[in-house]
mmCIF file with all atom_site columns, C-alpha atoms in Angstrom:
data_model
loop_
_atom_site.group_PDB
_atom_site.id
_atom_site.type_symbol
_atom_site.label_atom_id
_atom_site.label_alt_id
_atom_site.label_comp_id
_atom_site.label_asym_id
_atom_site.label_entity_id
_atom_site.label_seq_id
_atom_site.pdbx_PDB_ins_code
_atom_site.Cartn_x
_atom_site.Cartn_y
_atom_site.Cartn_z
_atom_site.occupancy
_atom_site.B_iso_or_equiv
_atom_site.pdbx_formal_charge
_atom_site.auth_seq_id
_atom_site.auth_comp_id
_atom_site.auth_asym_id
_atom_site.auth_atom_id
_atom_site.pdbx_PDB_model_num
ATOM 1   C CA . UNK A 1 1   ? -2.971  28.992  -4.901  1.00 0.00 ? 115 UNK A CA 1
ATOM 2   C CA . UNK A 1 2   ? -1.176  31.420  -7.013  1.00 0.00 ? 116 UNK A CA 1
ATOM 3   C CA . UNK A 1 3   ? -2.959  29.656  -10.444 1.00 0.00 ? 117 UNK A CA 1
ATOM 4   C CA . UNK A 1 4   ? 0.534   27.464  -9.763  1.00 0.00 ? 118 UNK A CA 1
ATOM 5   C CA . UNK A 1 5   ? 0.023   23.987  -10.647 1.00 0.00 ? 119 UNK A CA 1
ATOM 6   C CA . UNK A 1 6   ? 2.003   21.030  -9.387  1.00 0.00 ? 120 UNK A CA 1
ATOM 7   C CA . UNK A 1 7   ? 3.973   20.830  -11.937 1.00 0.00 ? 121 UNK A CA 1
ATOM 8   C CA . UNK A 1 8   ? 5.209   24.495  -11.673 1.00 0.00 ? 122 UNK A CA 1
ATOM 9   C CA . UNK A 1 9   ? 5.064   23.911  -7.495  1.00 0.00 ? 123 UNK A CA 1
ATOM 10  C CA . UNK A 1 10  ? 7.924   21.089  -8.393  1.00 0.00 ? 124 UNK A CA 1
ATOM 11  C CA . UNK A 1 11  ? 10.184  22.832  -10.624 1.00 0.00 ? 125 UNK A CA 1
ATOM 12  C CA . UNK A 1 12  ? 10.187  25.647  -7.642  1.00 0.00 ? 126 UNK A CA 1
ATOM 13  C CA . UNK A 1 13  ? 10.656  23.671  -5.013  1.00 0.00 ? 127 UNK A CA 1
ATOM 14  C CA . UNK A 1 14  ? 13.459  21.923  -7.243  1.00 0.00 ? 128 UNK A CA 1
ATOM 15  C CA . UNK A 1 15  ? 14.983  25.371  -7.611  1.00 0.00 ? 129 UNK A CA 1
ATOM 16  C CA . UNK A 1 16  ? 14.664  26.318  -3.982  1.00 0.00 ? 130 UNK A CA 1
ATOM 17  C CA . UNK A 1 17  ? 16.654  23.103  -3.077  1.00 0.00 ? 131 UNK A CA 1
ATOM 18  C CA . UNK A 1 18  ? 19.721  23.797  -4.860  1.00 0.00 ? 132 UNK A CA 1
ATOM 19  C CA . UNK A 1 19  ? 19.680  27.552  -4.399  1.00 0.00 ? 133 UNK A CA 1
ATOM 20  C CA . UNK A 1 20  ? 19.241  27.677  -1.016  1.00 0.00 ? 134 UNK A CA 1
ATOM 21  C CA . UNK A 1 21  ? 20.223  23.785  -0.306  1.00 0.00 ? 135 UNK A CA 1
ATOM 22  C CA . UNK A 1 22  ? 18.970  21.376  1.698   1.00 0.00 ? 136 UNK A CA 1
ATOM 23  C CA . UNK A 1 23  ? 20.036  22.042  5.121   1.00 0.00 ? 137 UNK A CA 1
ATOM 24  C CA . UNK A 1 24  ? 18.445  25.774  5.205   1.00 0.00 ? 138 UNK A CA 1
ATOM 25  C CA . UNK A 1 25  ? 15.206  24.682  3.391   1.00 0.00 ? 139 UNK A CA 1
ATOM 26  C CA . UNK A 1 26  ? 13.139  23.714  6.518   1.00 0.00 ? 140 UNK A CA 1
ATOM 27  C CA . UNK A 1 27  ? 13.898  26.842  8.314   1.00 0.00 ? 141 UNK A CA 1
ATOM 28  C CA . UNK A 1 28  ? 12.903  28.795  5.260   1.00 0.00 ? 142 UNK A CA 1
ATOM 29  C CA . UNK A 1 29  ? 9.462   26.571  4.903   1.00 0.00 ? 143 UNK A CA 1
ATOM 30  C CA . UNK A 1 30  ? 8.750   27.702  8.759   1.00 0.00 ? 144 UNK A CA 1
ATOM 31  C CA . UNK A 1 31  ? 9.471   31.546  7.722   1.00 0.00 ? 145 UNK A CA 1
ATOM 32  C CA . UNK A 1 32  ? 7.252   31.141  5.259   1.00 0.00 ? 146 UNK A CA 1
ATOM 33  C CA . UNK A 1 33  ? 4.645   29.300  6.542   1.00 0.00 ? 147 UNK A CA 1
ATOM 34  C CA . UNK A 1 34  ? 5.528   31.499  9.643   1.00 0.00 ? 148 UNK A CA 1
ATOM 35  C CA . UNK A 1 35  ? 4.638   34.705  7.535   1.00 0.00 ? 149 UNK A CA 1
ATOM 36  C CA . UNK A 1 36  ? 1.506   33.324  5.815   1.00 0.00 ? 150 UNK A CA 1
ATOM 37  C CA . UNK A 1 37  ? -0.178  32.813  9.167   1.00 0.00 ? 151 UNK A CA 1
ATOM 38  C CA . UNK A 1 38  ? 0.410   36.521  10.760  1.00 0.00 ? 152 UNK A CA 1
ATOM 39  C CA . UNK A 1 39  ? -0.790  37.856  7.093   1.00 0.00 ? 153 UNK A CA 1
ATOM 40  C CA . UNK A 1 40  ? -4.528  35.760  7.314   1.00 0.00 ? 154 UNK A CA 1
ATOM 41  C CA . UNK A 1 41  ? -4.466  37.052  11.243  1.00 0.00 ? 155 UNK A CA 1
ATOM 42  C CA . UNK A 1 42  ? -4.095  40.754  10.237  1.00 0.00 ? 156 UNK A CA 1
ATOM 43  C CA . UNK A 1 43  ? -6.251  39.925  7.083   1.00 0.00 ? 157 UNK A CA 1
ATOM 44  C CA . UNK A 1 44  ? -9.587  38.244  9.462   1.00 0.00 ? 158 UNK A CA 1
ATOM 45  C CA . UNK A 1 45  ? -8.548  41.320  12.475  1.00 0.00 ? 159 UNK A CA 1
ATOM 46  C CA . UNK A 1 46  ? -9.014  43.698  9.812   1.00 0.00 ? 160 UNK A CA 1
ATOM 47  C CA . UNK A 1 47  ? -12.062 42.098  8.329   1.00 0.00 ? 161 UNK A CA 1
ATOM 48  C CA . UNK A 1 48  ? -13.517 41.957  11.987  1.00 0.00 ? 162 UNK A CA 1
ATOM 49  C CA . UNK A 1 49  ? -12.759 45.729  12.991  1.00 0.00 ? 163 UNK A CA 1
ATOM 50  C CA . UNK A 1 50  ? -14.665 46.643  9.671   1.00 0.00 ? 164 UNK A CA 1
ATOM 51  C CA . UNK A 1 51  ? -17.558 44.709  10.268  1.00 0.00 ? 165 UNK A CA 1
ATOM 52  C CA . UNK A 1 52  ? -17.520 46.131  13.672  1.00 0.00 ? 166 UNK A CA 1
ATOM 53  C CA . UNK A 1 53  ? -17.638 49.804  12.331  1.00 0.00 ? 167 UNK A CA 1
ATOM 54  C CA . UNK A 1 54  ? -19.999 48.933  9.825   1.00 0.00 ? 168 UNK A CA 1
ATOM 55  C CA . UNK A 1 55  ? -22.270 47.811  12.703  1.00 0.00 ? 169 UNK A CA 1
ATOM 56  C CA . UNK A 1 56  ? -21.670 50.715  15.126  1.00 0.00 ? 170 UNK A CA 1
ATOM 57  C CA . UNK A 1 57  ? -22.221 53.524  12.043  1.00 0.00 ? 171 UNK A CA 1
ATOM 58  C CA . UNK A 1 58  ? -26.044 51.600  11.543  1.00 0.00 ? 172 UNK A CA 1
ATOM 59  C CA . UNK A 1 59  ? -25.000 50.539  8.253   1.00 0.00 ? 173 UNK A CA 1
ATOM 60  C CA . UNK A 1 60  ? -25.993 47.107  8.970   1.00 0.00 ? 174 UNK A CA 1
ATOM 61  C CA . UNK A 1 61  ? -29.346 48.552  9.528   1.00 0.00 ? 175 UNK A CA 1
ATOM 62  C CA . UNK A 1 62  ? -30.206 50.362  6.761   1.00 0.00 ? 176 UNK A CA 1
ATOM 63  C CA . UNK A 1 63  ? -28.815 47.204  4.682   1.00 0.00 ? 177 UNK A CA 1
ATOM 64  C CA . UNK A 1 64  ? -31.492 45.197  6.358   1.00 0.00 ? 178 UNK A CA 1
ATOM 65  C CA . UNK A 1 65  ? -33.928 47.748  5.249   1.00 0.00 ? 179 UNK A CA 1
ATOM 66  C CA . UNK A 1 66  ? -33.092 47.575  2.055   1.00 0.00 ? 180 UNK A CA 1
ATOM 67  C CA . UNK A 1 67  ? -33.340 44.182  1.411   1.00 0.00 ? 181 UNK A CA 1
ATOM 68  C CA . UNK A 1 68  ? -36.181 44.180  3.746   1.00 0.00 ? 182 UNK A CA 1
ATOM 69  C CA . UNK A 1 69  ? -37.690 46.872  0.817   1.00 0.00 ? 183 UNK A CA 1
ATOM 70  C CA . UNK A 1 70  ? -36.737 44.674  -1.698  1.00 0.00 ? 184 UNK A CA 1
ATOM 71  C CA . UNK A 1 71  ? -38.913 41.705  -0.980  1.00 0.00 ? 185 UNK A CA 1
ATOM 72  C CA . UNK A 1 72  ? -42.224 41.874  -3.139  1.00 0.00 ? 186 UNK A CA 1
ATOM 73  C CA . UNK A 1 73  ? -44.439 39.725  0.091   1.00 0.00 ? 187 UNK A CA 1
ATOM 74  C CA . UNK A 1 74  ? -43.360 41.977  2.528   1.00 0.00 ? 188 UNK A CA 1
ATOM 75  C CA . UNK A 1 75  ? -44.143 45.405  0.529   1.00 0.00 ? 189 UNK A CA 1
ATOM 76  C CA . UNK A 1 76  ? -47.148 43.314  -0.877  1.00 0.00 ? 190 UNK A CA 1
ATOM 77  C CA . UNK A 1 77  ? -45.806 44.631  -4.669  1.00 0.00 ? 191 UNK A CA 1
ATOM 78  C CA . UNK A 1 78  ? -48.982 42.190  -5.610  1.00 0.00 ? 192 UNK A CA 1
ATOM 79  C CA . UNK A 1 79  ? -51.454 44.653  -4.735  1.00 0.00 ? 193 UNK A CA 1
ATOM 80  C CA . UNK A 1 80  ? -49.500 47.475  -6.470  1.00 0.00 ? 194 UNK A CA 1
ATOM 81  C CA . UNK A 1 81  ? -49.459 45.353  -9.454  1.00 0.00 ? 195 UNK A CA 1
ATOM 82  C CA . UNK A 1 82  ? -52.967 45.080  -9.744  1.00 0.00 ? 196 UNK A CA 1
ATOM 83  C CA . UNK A 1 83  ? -54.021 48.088  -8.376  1.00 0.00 ? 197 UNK A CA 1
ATOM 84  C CA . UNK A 1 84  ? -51.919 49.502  -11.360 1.00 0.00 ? 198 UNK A CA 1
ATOM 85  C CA . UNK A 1 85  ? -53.318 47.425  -14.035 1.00 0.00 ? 199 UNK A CA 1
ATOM 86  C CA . UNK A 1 86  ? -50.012 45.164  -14.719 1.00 0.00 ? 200 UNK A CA 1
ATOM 87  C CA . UNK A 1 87  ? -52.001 41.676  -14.144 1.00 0.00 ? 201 UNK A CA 1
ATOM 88  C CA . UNK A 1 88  ? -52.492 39.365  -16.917 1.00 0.00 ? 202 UNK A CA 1
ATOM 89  C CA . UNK A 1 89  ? -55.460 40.784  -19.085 1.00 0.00 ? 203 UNK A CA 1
ATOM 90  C CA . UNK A 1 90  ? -58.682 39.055  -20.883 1.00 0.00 ? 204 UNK A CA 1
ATOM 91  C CA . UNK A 1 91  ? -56.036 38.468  -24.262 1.00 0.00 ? 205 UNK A CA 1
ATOM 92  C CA . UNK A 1 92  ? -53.152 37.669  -21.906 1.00 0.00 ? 206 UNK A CA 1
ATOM 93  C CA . UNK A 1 93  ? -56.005 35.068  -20.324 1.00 0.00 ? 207 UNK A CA 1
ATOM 94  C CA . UNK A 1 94  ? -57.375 33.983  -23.744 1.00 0.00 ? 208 UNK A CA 1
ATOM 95  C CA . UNK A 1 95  ? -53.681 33.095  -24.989 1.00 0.00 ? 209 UNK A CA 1
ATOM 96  C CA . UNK A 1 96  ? -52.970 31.148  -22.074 1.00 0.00 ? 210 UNK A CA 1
ATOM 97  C CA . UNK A 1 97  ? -56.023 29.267  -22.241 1.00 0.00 ? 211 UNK A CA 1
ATOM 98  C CA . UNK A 1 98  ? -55.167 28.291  -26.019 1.00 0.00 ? 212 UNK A CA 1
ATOM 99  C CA . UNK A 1 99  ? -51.747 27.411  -25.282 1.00 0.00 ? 213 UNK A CA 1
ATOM 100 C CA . UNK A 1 100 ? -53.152 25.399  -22.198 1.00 0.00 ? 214 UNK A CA 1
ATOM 101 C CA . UNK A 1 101 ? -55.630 23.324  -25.073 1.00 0.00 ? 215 UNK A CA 1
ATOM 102 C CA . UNK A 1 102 ? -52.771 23.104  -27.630 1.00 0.00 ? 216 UNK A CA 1
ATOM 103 C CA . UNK A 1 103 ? -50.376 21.605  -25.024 1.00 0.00 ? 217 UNK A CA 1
ATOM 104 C CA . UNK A 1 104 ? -53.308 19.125  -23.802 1.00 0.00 ? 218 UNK A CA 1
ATOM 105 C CA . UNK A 1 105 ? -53.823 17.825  -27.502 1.00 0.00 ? 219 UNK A CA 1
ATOM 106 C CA . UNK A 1 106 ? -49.594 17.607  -27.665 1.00 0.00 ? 220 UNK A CA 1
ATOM 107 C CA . UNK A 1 107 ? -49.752 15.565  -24.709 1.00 0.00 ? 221 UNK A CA 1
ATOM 108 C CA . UNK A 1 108 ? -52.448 13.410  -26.123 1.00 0.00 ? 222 UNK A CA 1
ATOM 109 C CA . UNK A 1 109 ? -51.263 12.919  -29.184 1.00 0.00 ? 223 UNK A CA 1
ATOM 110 C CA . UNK A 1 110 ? -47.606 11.769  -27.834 1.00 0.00 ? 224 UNK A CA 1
ATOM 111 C CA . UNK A 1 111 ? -49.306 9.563   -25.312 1.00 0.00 ? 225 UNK A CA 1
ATOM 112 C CA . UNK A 1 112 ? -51.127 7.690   -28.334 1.00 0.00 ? 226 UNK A CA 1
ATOM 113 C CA . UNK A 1 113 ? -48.063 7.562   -30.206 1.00 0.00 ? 227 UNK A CA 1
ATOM 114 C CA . UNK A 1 114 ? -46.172 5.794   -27.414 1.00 0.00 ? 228 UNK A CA 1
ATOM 115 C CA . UNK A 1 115 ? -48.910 3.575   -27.036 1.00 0.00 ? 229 UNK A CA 1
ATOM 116 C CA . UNK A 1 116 ? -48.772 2.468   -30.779 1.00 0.00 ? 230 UNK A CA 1
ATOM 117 C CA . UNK A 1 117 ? -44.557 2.272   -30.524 1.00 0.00 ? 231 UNK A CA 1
ATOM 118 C CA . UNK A 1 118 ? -44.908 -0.309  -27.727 1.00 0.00 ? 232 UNK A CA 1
ATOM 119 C CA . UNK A 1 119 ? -47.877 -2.061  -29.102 1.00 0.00 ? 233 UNK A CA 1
ATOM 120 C CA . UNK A 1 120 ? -45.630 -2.345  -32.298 1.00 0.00 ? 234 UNK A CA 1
ATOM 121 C CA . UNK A 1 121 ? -42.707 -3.344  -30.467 1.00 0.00 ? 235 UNK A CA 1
ATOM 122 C CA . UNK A 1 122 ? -44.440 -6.297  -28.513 1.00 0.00 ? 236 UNK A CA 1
ATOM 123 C CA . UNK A 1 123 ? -46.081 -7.560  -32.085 1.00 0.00 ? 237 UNK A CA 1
ATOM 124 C CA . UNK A 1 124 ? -42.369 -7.531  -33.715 1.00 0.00 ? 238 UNK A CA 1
ATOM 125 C CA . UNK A 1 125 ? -41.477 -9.265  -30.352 1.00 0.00 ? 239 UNK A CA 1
ATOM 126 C CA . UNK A 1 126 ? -43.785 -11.922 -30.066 1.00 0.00 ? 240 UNK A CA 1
ATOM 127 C CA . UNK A 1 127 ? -43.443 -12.648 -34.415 1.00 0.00 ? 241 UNK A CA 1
ATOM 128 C CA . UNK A 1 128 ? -39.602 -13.043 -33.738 1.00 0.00 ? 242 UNK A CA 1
ATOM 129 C CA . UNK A 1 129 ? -40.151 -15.647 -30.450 1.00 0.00 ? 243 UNK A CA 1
ATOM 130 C CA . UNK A 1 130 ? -43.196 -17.472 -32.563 1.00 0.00 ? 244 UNK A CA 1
ATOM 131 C CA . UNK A 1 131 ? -45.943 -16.671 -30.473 1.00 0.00 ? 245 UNK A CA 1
ATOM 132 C CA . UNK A 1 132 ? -49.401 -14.638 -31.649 1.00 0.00 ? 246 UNK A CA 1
ATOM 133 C CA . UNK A 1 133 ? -49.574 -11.101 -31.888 1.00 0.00 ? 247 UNK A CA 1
ATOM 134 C CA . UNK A 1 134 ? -51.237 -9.466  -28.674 1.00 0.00 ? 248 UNK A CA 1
ATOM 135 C CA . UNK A 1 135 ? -54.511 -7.464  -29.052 1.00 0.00 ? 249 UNK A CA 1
ATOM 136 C CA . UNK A 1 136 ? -53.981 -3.764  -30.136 1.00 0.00 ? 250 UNK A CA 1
ATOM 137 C CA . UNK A 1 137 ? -54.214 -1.538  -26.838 1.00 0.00 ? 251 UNK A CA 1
ATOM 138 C CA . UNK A 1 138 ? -56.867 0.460   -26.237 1.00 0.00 ? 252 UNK A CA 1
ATOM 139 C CA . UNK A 1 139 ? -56.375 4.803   -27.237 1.00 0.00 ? 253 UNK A CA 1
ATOM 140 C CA . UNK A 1 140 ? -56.599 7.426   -24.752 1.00 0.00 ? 254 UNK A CA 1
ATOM 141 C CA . UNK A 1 141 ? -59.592 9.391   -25.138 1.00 0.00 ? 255 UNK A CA 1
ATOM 142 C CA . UNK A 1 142 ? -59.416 12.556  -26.668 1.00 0.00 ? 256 UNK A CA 1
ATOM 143 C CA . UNK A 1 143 ? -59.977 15.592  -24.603 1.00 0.00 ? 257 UNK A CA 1
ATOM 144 C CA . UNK A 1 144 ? -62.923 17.776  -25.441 1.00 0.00 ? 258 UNK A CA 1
ATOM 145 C CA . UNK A 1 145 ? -62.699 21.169  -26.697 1.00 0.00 ? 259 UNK A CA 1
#
C-alpha cells in the first residue's frame, strides 16, 4: 500500500495518536476507511460504464477480430509459410540431421561414461567392505552412422 512498510505504518500511526489523541482516533479511522470505500465504488462504477461504452461502440468486436487475426491456426499462416518458401530447406534439413547424429553420439558417450563411474564406484565399494570386485557392466552399443 503506498510502498509504506510496517515500520513506517507504526511511526504514523504513533504520530496520529498524539496529534490527534486517542479519543478522536477511531472516528478518524472510520472517515478514512469511510472515504477509501466510496473512492474503489466510483473507481469499479467508472471502470464498468467504460467497459459498457467500449461494448456498445463495437470495440469489443473488432478487438476479437484482431486477436482472432492474430492466431497463426486460424489464418492457417502454415500454408502461407510454405507456399512462400520460408520452410526449413534441404541445408536447413541436412544441419538438423547432423546435429540430430552429433547429439545421439553425446548421449552415448555420457551414458557409457556413467556406466563406467558406477561400475568404478561399486569396485571402490566392495574393496573398502572386503568383498570381490563385481564383473565390469556391459557398454551400450554404439549407434550406427
Amino acid at each position: 500500500m503506498f510502498g509504506l512498510g510496517w515500520s513506517e505504518m507504526l511511526v504514523i500511526g504513533i504520530v496520529a495518536l498524539i496529534v490527534i489523541g486517542p479519543k478522536d482516533l477511531p472516528g478518524l479511522f472510520r472517515s478514512i476507511g469511510q472515504f477509501t470505500g466510496k473512492a474503489r465504488m466510483m473507481a469499479r462504477e467508472f471502470s464498468r460504464a467504460m467497459e459498457q461504452a467500449a461494448n456498445e461502440s463495437g470495440v469489443k468486436d473488432v478487438s476479437n477480430t484482431l486477436k482472432a487475426a492474430a492466431n497463426p491456426q486460424q489464418f492457417g499462416v502454415d500454408k502461407i509459410k510454405e507456399a512462400a518458401g520460408a520452410t526449413k530447406g534441404p541445408a536447413t534439413q541436412a544441419l538438423s540431421a547432423e546435429r540430430q547424429a552429433q547429439k545421439e553420439k553425446l548421449s552415448e558417450a555420457m551414458a557409457n561414461a556413467a556406466i563406467e563411474r558406477k561400475a568404478r564406484e561399486a569396485e571402490d565399494a566392495a574393496i573398502a567392505a572386503g568383498a570381490p570386485p563385481p564383473p565390469p557392466p556391459p557398454k551400450i552399443p554404439k549407434a550406427e552412422e
